[in-house]
Amino acid sequence: MFFSVSICSSAALSLPLRCNAKISSPRVDVAADAFPSFLPREMHTIQDPSARKFAMRIQRLPVPVRFSENPIMSSCVKPMVQSKETPVVLLHGFDSSCLEWRYVLPLLEESGIETWAIDILGWGFSDLEKLPPCNVVSKRDHFYQFWKYYIRRPMTLVGPSLGSAVAIDFAVNYPEAVEKLVLIGASVYAEGTGKLATLPRSVAYAGVNLLKSFPLRLYATYLTFTNISFSASLDWTNVGRLHCLLPWWNDATVDFMTSGGYNVSPLIGKVKQKTLIIWGENDRIISNKFAVQLHCELPDATIRQIPHCGHLPHLERPDSTIKLIVEFVQREAKQLNPYAAQVSRLN
């Protein structure tokens, strides 16, 4: 079941969304109106204007890690907005990329929130030519080093689908780095990759070749969202599988599959951070009963459901998702600093 659940969480939607933010252009090492050279050339075929604009912001930063001789050039989208408040850091789901956040991140920046989108090691657009291990420990260590070198203060960590497992694993192991959690359509009760971890490598490679195939990804798009046009589904599927076209994707994915994957259910009760759970009312990938279970097991959690929405609300209903995240971040900020509002009025 891991294949069917995970592939459905990795699609990226191409829905029209207007963004009126008046923000200066990011400093990226690409020519005007050009995509970074490390993105697959198929990026030029993408129709979604939000995806095209967001892709121009993707860059690679060097991240030193103990399990690689050289720093890993790690893909991300850096903030345009700088703030003294807690930054928001956006992860993505299984076998996906930071392109998942092409609608929500600009809206968070419009709200004045310093926001990062980071590709998890082994997925996204990082340079993995000298393939590092892509197991859970390596993913956690890589993300910690990224946080240590570039973010350097407690954050609100947002994880959709399997990204919720990544977020919980990280928050429990590095509580000093995480102030709050937002879990969207959380896939946190799977026992790792299950029997896939025991497959012969030749069979595993055959499986991942199927995983990146266009027909399977298109079917995943159908399952993940509630009501999109066929033309949008085609473009959306192409966005969701772009990172699979990098030459090291097969090796990195097989390495993760055979390593055993994430099993975070024993960690849920150890989460100390305030948590917001967001769920799509019509989620066909992860049952709503798991949202209720997660709410009961987390020590300090609030749950919100978005109506007429599937598995990935940040893509299907970015307007509703951004409202919930901003309210959660701002409400908690005021509670943590009850004098902030008084100070702002005096100034």
CSV table of C-alpha atoms in Angstrom, one decimal, residues 72-254:
chain,number,residue,atom,x,y,z
A,72,ILE,CA,25.4,18.8,-0.6
A,73,MET,CA,24.1,21.5,-2.9
A,74,SER,CA,20.6,21.5,-1.6
A,75,SER,CA,17.6,22.9,-3.4
A,76,CYS,CA,15.2,25.4,-1.7
A,77,VAL,CA,13.3,28.6,-2.1
A,78,LYS,CA,14.7,31.3,0.2
A,79,PRO,CA,12.5,34.0,1.7
A,80,MET,CA,11.9,37.4,0.1
A,81,VAL,CA,10.5,38.7,3.3
A,82,GLN,CA,12.7,39.1,6.4
A,83,SER,CA,11.1,39.2,9.8
A,84,LYS,CA,12.0,39.1,13.5
A,85,GLU,CA,9.0,36.8,14.1
A,86,THR,CA,9.2,33.0,13.9
A,87,PRO,CA,9.9,31.9,10.3
A,88,VAL,CA,7.8,29.3,8.6
A,89,VAL,CA,9.5,26.4,6.9
A,90,LEU,CA,7.6,24.3,4.4
A,91,LEU,CA,8.4,20.7,3.7
A,92,HIS,CA,6.8,18.6,0.9
A,93,GLY,CA,5.3,15.1,0.8
A,94,PHE,CA,6.7,11.8,-0.3
A,95,ASP,CA,8.7,11.9,-3.6
A,96,SER,CA,7.8,15.5,-4.3
A,97,SER,CA,9.5,18.9,-4.3
A,98,CYS,CA,9.2,22.5,-3.1
A,99,LEU,CA,7.1,23.2,-6.1
A,100,GLU,CA,4.2,22.0,-3.9
A,101,TRP,CA,4.2,25.4,-2.3
A,102,ARG,CA,4.0,27.6,-5.4
A,103,TYR,CA,0.6,29.0,-4.3
A,104,VAL,CA,0.9,29.2,-0.6
A,105,LEU,CA,4.5,30.5,-0.1
A,106,PRO,CA,3.8,33.8,-2.0
A,107,LEU,CA,0.7,34.3,0.1
A,108,LEU,CA,2.6,33.7,3.3
A,109,GLU,CA,5.1,36.4,2.2
A,110,GLU,CA,2.2,38.7,1.4
A,111,SER,CA,1.2,38.3,5.1
A,112,GLY,CA,4.7,39.4,6.1
A,113,ILE,CA,5.9,36.0,7.2
A,114,GLU,CA,9.4,34.9,6.5
A,115,THR,CA,9.0,31.6,4.6
A,116,TRP,CA,11.3,28.9,3.4
A,117,ALA,CA,10.5,25.9,1.2
A,118,ILE,CA,13.1,23.1,1.4
A,119,ASP,CA,13.5,19.9,-0.6
A,120,ILE,CA,14.0,16.9,1.6
A,121,LEU,CA,17.2,14.9,0.9
A,122,GLY,CA,16.6,12.4,-1.8
A,123,TRP,CA,13.7,14.2,-3.4
A,124,GLY,CA,13.3,17.6,-5.1
A,125,PHE,CA,16.1,19.2,-7.1
A,126,SER,CA,19.3,18.9,-4.9
A,127,ASP,CA,22.5,17.7,-6.5
A,128,LEU,CA,22.9,14.1,-5.6
A,129,GLU,CA,25.4,13.0,-8.3
A,130,LYS,CA,27.6,11.6,-5.6
A,131,LEU,CA,24.7,9.8,-4.0
A,132,PRO,CA,24.6,10.1,-0.2
A,133,PRO,CA,22.5,7.7,1.9
A,134,CYS,CA,18.8,8.7,1.7
A,135,ASN,CA,17.4,7.0,4.8
A,136,VAL,CA,15.5,8.6,7.6
A,137,VAL,CA,18.6,9.4,9.7
A,138,SER,CA,20.3,11.1,6.7
A,139,LYS,CA,17.2,13.1,5.8
A,140,ARG,CA,17.0,14.3,9.4
A,141,ASP,CA,20.6,15.1,9.7
A,142,HIS,CA,20.7,17.0,6.4
A,143,PHE,CA,17.6,19.1,7.4
A,144,TYR,CA,19.2,19.9,10.8
A,145,GLN,CA,22.4,21.1,9.1
A,146,PHE,CA,20.3,23.2,6.7
A,147,TRP,CA,18.5,24.7,9.7
A,148,LYS,CA,21.7,25.2,11.6
A,149,TYR,CA,23.5,27.0,8.7
A,150,TYR,CA,20.7,29.1,7.2
A,151,ILE,CA,17.7,29.4,9.5
A,152,ARG,CA,19.3,29.4,12.9
A,153,ARG,CA,16.2,30.0,15.1
A,154,PRO,CA,13.1,28.1,16.1
A,155,MET,CA,10.6,27.7,13.3
A,156,THR,CA,7.0,26.8,12.5
A,157,LEU,CA,7.5,23.6,10.6
A,158,VAL,CA,4.8,22.6,8.0
A,159,GLY,CA,4.6,19.1,6.7
A,160,PRO,CA,2.0,17.7,4.3
A,161,SER,CA,1.3,13.9,3.9
A,162,LEU,CA,4.5,12.0,4.5
A,163,GLY,CA,6.1,15.4,5.2
A,164,SER,CA,4.1,15.3,8.4
A,165,ALA,CA,6.1,12.2,9.4
A,166,VAL,CA,9.3,14.0,8.5
A,167,ALA,CA,8.2,17.0,10.6
A,168,ILE,CA,7.3,14.9,13.7
A,169,ASP,CA,10.6,12.9,13.5
A,170,PHE,CA,12.5,16.2,13.3
A,171,ALA,CA,10.6,18.0,16.1
A,172,VAL,CA,11.1,15.1,18.5
A,173,ASN,CA,14.8,14.8,17.8
A,174,TYR,CA,15.6,18.5,17.6
A,175,PRO,CA,12.9,20.3,19.8
A,176,GLU,CA,15.1,23.4,20.1
A,177,ALA,CA,14.7,24.0,16.3
A,178,VAL,CA,10.8,23.7,16.2
A,179,GLU,CA,8.5,26.1,17.9
A,180,LYS,CA,5.2,25.0,16.3
A,181,LEU,CA,4.0,22.3,13.9
A,182,VAL,CA,1.4,22.3,11.1
A,183,LEU,CA,0.5,18.9,9.8
A,184,ILE,CA,-1.6,18.7,6.6
A,185,GLY,CA,-3.2,15.4,5.5
A,186,ALA,CA,-0.8,13.7,7.8
A,187,SER,CA,0.5,10.3,6.8
A,188,VAL,CA,2.0,9.2,10.1
A,189,TYR,CA,0.6,5.8,10.9
A,190,ALA,CA,2.3,3.7,8.2
A,191,GLU,CA,5.0,1.3,9.4
A,192,GLY,CA,7.7,2.5,7.1
A,193,THR,CA,7.9,1.1,3.6
A,194,GLY,CA,6.8,-2.3,4.9
A,195,LYS,CA,7.6,-5.3,2.7
A,196,LEU,CA,9.2,-3.0,0.1
A,197,ALA,CA,12.2,-2.8,2.3
A,198,THR,CA,12.9,-6.5,1.7
A,199,LEU,CA,12.6,-6.5,-2.1
A,200,PRO,CA,15.6,-7.5,-4.1
A,201,ARG,CA,17.2,-4.4,-5.6
A,202,SER,CA,16.4,-5.4,-9.1
A,203,VAL,CA,12.7,-5.6,-8.2
A,204,ALA,CA,12.9,-2.3,-6.3
A,205,TYR,CA,14.3,-0.6,-9.4
A,206,ALA,CA,11.4,-1.9,-11.5
A,207,GLY,CA,9.0,-0.6,-8.9
A,208,VAL,CA,10.4,2.9,-8.9
A,209,ASN,CA,10.4,3.0,-12.7
A,210,LEU,CA,6.6,2.4,-12.4
A,211,LEU,CA,6.4,5.0,-9.7
A,212,LYS,CA,7.6,7.8,-11.9
A,213,SER,CA,5.6,6.7,-15.0
A,214,PHE,CA,3.1,9.3,-16.3
A,215,PRO,CA,0.0,7.0,-16.3
A,216,LEU,CA,0.5,6.2,-12.6
A,217,ARG,CA,1.1,9.8,-11.7
A,218,LEU,CA,-2.0,10.9,-13.6
A,219,TYR,CA,-4.1,8.3,-11.7
A,220,ALA,CA,-2.6,9.6,-8.5
A,221,THR,CA,-3.7,13.1,-9.5
A,222,TYR,CA,-7.2,11.8,-9.9
A,223,LEU,CA,-7.2,10.3,-6.5
A,224,THR,CA,-5.6,13.2,-4.7
A,225,PHE,CA,-7.9,16.0,-5.7
A,226,THR,CA,-11.7,16.4,-5.9
A,227,ASN,CA,-12.5,18.4,-9.0
A,228,ILE,CA,-10.0,19.5,-11.6
A,229,SER,CA,-10.2,19.6,-15.4
A,230,PHE,CA,-8.4,17.0,-17.5
A,231,SER,CA,-6.1,19.6,-19.0
A,232,ALA,CA,-5.1,20.8,-15.5
A,233,SER,CA,-4.5,17.2,-14.4
A,234,LEU,CA,-2.0,16.7,-17.3
A,235,ASP,CA,0.0,19.8,-16.4
A,236,TRP,CA,-0.2,19.1,-12.7
A,237,THR,CA,1.1,15.6,-13.3
A,238,ASN,CA,4.0,17.0,-15.2
A,239,VAL,CA,4.9,19.4,-12.4
A,240,GLY,CA,4.7,16.6,-9.8
A,241,ARG,CA,7.1,14.3,-11.6
A,242,LEU,CA,9.7,16.9,-12.7
A,243,HIS,CA,12.2,15.9,-10.0
A,244,CYS,CA,11.9,12.2,-11.1
A,245,LEU,CA,13.7,13.1,-14.3
A,246,LEU,CA,17.0,13.9,-12.6
A,247,PRO,CA,19.6,11.2,-13.2
A,248,TRP,CA,20.0,10.1,-9.6
A,249,TRP,CA,16.3,9.9,-8.7
A,250,ASN,CA,16.0,6.1,-9.2
A,251,ASP,CA,19.0,5.4,-7.0
A,252,ALA,CA,17.9,7.8,-4.3
A,253,THR,CA,14.4,6.4,-4.2
A,254,VAL,CA,15.5,2.8,-4.1
